[in-house]
Coordinates of C-alpha atoms and ligand atoms in Angstrom, one line a residue:
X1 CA 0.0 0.0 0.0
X2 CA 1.3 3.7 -0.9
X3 CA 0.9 6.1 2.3
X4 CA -0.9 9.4 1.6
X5 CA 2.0 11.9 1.0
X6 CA 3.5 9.0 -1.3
X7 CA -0.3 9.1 -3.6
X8 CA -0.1 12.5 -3.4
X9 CA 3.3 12.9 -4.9
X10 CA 2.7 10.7 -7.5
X11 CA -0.5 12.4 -8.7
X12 CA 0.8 15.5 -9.0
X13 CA 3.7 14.8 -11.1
X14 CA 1.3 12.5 -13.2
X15 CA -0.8 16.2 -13.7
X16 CA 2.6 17.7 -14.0
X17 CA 3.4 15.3 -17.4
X18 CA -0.1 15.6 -18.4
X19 CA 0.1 19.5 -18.3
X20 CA 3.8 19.1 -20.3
X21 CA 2.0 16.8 -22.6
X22 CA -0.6 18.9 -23.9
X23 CA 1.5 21.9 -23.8
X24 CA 3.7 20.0 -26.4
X25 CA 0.8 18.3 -27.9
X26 CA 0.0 22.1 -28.5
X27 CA 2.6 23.7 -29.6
X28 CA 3.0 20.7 -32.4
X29 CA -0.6 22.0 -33.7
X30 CA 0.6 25.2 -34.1
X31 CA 3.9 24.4 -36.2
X32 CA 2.0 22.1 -38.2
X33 CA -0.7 24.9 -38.7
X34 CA 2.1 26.6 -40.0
X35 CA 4.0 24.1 -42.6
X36 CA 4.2 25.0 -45.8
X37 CA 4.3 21.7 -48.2
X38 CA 1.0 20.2 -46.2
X39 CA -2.1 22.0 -45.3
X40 CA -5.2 21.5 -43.2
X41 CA -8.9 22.7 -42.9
X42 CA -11.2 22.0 -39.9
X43 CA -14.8 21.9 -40.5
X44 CA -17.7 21.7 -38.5
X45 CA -20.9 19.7 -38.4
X46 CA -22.5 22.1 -40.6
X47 CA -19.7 22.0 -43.2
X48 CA -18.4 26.1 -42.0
X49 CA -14.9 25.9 -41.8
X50 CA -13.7 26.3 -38.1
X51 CA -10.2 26.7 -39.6
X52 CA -7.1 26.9 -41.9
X53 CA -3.9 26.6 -41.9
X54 CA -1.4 28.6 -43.6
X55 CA -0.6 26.9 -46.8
X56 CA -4.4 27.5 -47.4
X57 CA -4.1 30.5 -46.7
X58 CA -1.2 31.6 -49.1
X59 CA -2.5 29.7 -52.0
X60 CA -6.2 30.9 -52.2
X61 CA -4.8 34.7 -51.3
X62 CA -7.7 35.4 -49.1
X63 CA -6.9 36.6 -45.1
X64 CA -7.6 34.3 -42.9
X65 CA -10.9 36.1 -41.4
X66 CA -12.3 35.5 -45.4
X67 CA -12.4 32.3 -44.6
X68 CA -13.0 31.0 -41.5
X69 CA -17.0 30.8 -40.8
X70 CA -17.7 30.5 -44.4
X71 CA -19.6 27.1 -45.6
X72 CA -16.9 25.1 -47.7
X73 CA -19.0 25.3 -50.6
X74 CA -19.0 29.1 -50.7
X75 CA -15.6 28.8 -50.1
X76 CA -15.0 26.9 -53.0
X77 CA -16.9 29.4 -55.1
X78 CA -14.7 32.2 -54.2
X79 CA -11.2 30.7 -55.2
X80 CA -12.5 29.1 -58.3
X81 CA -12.5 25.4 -57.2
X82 CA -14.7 24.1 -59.7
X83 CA -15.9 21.2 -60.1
X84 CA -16.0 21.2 -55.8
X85 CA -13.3 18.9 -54.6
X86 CA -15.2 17.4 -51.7
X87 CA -19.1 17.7 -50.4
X88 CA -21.2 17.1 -47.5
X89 CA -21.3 13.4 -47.6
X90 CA -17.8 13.8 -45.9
X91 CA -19.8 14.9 -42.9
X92 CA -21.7 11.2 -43.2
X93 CA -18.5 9.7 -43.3
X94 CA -17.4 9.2 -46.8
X95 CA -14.0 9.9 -46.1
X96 CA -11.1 10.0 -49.1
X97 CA -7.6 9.4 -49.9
X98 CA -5.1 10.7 -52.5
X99 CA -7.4 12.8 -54.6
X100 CA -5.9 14.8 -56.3
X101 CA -6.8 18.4 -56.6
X102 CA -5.4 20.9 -59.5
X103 CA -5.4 23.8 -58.0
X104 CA -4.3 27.4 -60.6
X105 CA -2.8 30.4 -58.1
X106 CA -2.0 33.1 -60.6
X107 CA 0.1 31.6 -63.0
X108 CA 1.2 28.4 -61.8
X109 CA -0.5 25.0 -61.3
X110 CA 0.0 23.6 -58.1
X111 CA -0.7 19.8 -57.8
X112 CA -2.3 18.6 -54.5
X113 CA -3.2 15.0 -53.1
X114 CA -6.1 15.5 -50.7
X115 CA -7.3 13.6 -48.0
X116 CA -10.8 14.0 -45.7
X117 CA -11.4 12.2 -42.9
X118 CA -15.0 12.7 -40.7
X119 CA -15.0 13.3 -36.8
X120 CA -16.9 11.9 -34.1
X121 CA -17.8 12.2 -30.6
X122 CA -19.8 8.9 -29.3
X123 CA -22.6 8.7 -32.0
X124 CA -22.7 12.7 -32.8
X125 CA -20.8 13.8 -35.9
X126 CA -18.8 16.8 -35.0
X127 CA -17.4 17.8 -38.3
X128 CA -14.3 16.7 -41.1
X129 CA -10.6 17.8 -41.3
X130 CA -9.1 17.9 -44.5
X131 CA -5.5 17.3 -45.2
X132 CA -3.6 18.9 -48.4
X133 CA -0.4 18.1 -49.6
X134 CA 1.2 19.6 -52.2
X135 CA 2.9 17.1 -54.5
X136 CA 4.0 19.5 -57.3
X137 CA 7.8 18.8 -56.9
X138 CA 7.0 15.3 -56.6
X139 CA 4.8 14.5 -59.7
X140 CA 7.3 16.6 -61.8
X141 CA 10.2 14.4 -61.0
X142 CA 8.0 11.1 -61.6
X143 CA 6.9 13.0 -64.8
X144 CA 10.9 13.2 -65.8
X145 CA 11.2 9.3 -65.4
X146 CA 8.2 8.5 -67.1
X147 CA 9.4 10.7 -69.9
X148 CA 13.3 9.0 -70.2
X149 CA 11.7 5.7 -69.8
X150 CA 9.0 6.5 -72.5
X151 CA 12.3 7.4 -74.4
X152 CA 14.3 4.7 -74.3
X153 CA 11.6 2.4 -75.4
X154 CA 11.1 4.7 -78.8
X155 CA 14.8 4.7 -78.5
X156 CA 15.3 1.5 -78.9
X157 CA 12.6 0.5 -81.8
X158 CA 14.2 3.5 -83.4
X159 CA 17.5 2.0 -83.4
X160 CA 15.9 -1.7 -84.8
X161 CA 13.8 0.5 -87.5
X162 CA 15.6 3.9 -89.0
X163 CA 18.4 1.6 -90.5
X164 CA 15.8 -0.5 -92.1
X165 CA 13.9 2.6 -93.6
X166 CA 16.8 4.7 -94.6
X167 CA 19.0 2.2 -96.7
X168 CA 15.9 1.3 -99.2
X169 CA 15.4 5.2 -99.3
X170 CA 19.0 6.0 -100.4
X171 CA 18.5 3.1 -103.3
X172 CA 15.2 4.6 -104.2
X173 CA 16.2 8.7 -104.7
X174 CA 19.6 7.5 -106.2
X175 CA 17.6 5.6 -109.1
X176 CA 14.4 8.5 -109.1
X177 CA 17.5 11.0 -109.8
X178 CA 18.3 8.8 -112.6
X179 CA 15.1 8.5 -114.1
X180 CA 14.7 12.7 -113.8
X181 CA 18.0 12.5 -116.1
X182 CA 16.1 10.7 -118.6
X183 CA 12.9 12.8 -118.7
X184 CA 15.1 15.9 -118.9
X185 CA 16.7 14.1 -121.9
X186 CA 13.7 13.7 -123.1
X187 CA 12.0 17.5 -122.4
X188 CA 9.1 15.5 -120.3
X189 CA 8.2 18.4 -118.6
X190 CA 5.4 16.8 -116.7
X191 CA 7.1 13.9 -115.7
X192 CA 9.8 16.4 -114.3
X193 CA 7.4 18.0 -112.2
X194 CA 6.1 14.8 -110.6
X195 CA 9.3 13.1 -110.2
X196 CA 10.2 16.5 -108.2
X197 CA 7.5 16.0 -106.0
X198 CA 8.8 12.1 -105.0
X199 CA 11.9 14.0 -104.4
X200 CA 11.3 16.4 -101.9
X201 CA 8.5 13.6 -100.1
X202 CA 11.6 11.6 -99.8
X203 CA 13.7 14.2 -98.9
X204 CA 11.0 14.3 -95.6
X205 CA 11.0 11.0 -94.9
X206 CA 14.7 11.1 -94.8
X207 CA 14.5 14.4 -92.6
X208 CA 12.2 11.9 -90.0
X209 CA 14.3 9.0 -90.1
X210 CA 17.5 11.2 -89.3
X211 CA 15.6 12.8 -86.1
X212 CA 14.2 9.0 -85.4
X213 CA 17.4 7.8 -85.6
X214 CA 18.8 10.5 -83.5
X215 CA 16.6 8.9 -80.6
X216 CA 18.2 5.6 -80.8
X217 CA 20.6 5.0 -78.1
X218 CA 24.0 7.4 -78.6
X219 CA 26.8 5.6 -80.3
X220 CA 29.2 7.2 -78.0
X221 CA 28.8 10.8 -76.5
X222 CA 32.6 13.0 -77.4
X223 CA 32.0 14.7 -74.2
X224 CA 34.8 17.7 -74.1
X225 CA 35.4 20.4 -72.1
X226 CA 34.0 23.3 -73.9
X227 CA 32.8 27.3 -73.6
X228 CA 28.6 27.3 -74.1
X229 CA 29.2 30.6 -76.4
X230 CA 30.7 28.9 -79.0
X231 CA 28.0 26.4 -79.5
X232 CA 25.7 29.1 -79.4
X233 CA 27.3 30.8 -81.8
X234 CA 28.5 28.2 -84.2
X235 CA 24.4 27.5 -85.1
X236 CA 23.5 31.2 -84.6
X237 CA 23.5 32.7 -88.2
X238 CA 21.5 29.3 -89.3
X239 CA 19.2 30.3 -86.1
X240 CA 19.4 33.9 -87.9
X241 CA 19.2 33.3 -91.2
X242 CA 15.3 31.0 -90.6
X243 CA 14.3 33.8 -88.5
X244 CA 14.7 36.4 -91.3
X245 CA 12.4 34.6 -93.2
X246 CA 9.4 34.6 -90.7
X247 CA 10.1 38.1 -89.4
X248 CA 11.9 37.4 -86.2
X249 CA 14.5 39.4 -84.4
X250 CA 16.8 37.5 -82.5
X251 CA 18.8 39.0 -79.7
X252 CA 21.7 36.5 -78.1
X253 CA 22.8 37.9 -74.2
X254 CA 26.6 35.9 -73.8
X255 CA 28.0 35.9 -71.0
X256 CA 31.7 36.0 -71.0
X257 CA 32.6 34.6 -67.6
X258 CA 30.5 31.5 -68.1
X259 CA 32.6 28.2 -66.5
X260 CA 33.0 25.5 -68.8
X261 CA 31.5 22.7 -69.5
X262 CA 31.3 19.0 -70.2
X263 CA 29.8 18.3 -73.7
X264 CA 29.0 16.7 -77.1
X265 CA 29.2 19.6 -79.3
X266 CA 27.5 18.4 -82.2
X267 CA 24.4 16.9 -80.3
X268 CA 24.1 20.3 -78.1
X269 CA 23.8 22.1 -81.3
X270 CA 21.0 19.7 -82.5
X271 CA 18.9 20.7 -79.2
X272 CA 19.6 24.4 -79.2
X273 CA 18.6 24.2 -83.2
X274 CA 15.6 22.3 -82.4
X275 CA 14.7 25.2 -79.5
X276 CA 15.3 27.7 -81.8
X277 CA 13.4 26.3 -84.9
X278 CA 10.1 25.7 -82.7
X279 CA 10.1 29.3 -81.3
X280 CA 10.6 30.9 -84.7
X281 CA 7.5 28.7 -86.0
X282 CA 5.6 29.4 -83.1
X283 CA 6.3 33.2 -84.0
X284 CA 4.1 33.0 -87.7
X285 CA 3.2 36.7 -88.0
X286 CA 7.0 37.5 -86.1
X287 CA 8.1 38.2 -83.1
X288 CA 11.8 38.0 -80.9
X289 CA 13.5 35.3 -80.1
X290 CA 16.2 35.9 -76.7
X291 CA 18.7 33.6 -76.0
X292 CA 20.5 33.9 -73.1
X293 CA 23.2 32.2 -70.8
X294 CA 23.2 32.4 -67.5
X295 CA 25.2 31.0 -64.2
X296 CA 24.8 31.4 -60.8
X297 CA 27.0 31.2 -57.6
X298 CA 24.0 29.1 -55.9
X299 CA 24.3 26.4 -58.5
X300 CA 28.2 26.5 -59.1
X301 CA 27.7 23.1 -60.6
X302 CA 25.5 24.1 -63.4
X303 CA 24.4 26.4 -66.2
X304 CA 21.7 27.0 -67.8
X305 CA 20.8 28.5 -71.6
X306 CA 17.2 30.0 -71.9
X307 CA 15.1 30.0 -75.0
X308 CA 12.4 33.0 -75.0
X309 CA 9.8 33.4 -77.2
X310 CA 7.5 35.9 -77.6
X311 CA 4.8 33.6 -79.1
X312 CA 1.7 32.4 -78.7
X313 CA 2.5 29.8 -75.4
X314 CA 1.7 26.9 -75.0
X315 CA -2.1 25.8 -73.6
X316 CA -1.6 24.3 -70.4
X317 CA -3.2 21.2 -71.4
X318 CA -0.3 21.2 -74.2
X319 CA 2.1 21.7 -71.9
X320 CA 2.5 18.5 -70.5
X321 CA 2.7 16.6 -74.0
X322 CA 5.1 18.5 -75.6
X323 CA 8.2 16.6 -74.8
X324 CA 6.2 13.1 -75.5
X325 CA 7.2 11.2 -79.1
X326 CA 5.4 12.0 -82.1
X327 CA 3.1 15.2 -80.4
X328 CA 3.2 17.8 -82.5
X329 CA 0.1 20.6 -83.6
X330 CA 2.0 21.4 -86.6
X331 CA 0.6 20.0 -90.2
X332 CA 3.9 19.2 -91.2
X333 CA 5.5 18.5 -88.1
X334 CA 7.1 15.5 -86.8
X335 CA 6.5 15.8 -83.3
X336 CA 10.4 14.5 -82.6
X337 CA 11.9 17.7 -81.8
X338 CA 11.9 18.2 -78.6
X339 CA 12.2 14.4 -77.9
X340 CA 15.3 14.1 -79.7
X341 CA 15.9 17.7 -77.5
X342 CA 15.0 15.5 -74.0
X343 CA 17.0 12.9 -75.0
X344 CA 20.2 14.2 -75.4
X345 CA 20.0 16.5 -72.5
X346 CA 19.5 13.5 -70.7
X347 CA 22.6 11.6 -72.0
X348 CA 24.7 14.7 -71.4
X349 CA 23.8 14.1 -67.5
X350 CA 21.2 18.0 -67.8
X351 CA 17.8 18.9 -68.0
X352 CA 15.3 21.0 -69.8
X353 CA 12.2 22.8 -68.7
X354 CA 9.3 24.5 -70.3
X355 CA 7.2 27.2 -68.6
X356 CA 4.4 29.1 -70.8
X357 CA 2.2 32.2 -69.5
X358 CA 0.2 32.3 -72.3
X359 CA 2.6 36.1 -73.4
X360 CA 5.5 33.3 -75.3
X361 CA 7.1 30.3 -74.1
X362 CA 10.5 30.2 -72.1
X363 CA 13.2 26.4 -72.4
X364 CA 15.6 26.8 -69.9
X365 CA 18.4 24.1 -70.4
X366 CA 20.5 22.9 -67.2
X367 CA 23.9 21.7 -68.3
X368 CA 27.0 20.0 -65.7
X369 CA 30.0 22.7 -65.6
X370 CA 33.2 20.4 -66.6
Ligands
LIG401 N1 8.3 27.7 -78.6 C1 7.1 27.1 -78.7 N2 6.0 27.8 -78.7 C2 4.8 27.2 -78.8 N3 4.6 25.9 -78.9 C3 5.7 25.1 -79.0 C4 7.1 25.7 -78.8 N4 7.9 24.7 -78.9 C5 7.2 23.5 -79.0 N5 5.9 23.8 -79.1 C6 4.8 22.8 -79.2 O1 5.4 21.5 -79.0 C7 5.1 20.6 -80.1 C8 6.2 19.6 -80.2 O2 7.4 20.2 -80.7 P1 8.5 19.3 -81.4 O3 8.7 18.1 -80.6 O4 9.6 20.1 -81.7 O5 7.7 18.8 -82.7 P2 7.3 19.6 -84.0 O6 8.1 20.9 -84.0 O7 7.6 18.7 -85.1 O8 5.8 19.8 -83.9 C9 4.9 21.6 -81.2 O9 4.1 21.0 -82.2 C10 4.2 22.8 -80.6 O10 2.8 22.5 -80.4
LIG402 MG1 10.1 21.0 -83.6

């Protein structure tokens, strides 16, 4: 048996740890009310929200009083959440996991994974909590694997396929340029013309196979050590001299003190070509095209080259596809471009980005420093 001043003792430091408990149970609440990657809304039993915390806060833009009290569905009205990303029937108990919720704040699409969970006391329903996590970061590196492994698939039919294609094409435009001897012989006009018309069909196939074949897995990469600025301007008068034709002005930013890097010249030319060719068609009725390196003492490691447009953009529905085999919106386009672009940037160990604001498109290319 305890004796009294023993109980006593005891009790109160039990109070004491519960007091400490709660006090740390607390003050947990209140940092997590405050985290930015994951957020939370309390509701009651008459779906009025009882409370937010601040990642909710910063991405709808509305103070805190706007939206505390409010029914969700109101809510949901206000910052444009259409169709509504959960109802009432969470209140009954239909709780969810992992839905995902695209949510627009200004310009940029943030992805979220939400889940809902009802509360109870006994048998009385006292409201929901919803949980919001922003996966954004996450999906976009899942996106980047998808897209390499996509890739290498392509990659490797390419490789098995191009050969195939291209060898029978040589034989055929070798003997068609034969036969167009004879019928110029002959003053077959006609004939001429048609034969012309083979010609420059094959001449597109041919352009496909190369940028099919150039998807197939690297022979070997030449990676040297090498200045960025002389890439850029080794395939700037051909970048130059297509602009002229659409009306484009192109306007190049060096930057002299740029640290080397680690590259395959002739492949790094093919992607900044490619970036530069689909700007200048995006631009039909003209426009400028800016290309500029840049470096940065928080990412010693790396630089990057930006392609700016001043285009149409890219829909954000679009946006996602544009780096996937065979997508293209153009009549004659081959939808390879910026696949063949991905790929290589891959190989050479970078990356390469697309953002679109509906005033031109921006491709900002990440390369290793040697
Ligand atoms: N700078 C840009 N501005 C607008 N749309 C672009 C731009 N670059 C690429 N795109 C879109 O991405 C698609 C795929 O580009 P790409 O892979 O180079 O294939 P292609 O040029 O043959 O269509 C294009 O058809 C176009 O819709
Ligand atoms: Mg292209």
């Amino acid at each position: 048996m305890m004796d009294e001043p023993e109980k006593i003792k005891r009790s109160r430091s039990v109070a004491g740890h519960k007091v400490k408990r709660e006090r740390y149970v607390r003050r947990f609440v209140n940092r997590f009310l405050t985290m930015e990657g994951i957020g939370v809304m309390l509701l009651d039993s008459d779906f009025r929200i009882v409370e937010v915390s601040d990642m909710i806060v910063s991405l709808c833009g509305l103070p805190r009083p706007d939206i505390v009290d409010k029914y969700a569905e109101q809510w949901f009205d206000e910052v444009g959440l259409r169709p509504w990303p959960f109802d009432r029937s969470l209140l009954e108990g239909q709780t969810f996991r992992n839905r995902v919720l695209n949510w627009r704040q200004d310009k940029q699409l943030h992805k979220l994974m939400i889940d809902g969970e009802h509360l109870t006391e006994g048998e009385a329903r006292t409201g929901a909590f919803v949980l919001f996590r922003d996966v954004s970061h996450r999906m976009a590196l899942e996106e980047q694997v998808r897209r390499s492994d996509r890739l290498k698939t392509i990659g490797q039919i390419a490789a098995g396929t191009a050969h195939e294609i291209r060898n029978p094409l040589t034989a055929i435009k070798g003997f068609i340029q034969l036969l167009n001897k004879s019928l110029k012989d002959r003053d077959m006009e006609k004939e001429q013309e048609f034969v012309g018309i083979v010609l420059s069909e094959l001449d597109r196939v041919n352009d496909l196979v190369s940028e099919f074949l150039l998807l197939s897995k690297p022979k070997e990469l030449r990676q040297v050590s090498m200045r960025i600025g002389g890439v850029i301007q080794e395939i700037l008068p051909m970048i130059r001299n297509e602009a002229l034709l659409h009306n484009v002005t192109v306007i190049y930013y060096p930057k002299p003190e740029m640290p080397p890097i680690l590259a395959d010249k002739e492949l790094l030319k093919q992607v900044f070509l490619n970036l530069g060719k689909n700007a200048i068609e995006a631009m039909d009725g003209g426009g400028t095209l800016i290309i500029r390196e840049c470096s940065s003492s928080e990412e010693p490691g790396r630089i990057t080259v930006e392609f700016r447009d001043t285009g149409p953009g890219i829909p954000a529905d679009v946006l996602d596809k544009v780096f996937d085999p065979f997508f293209t919106t153009k009549p004659q386009g081959t939808g390879l471009g910026l696949s063949v672009c991905q790929r290589i940037v891959d190989d050479l160990g970078g990356s390469i980005e697309v953002t679109s604001d509906g005033y031109g498109t921006l491709f900002v290319v990440g390369l290793p420093c040697s």
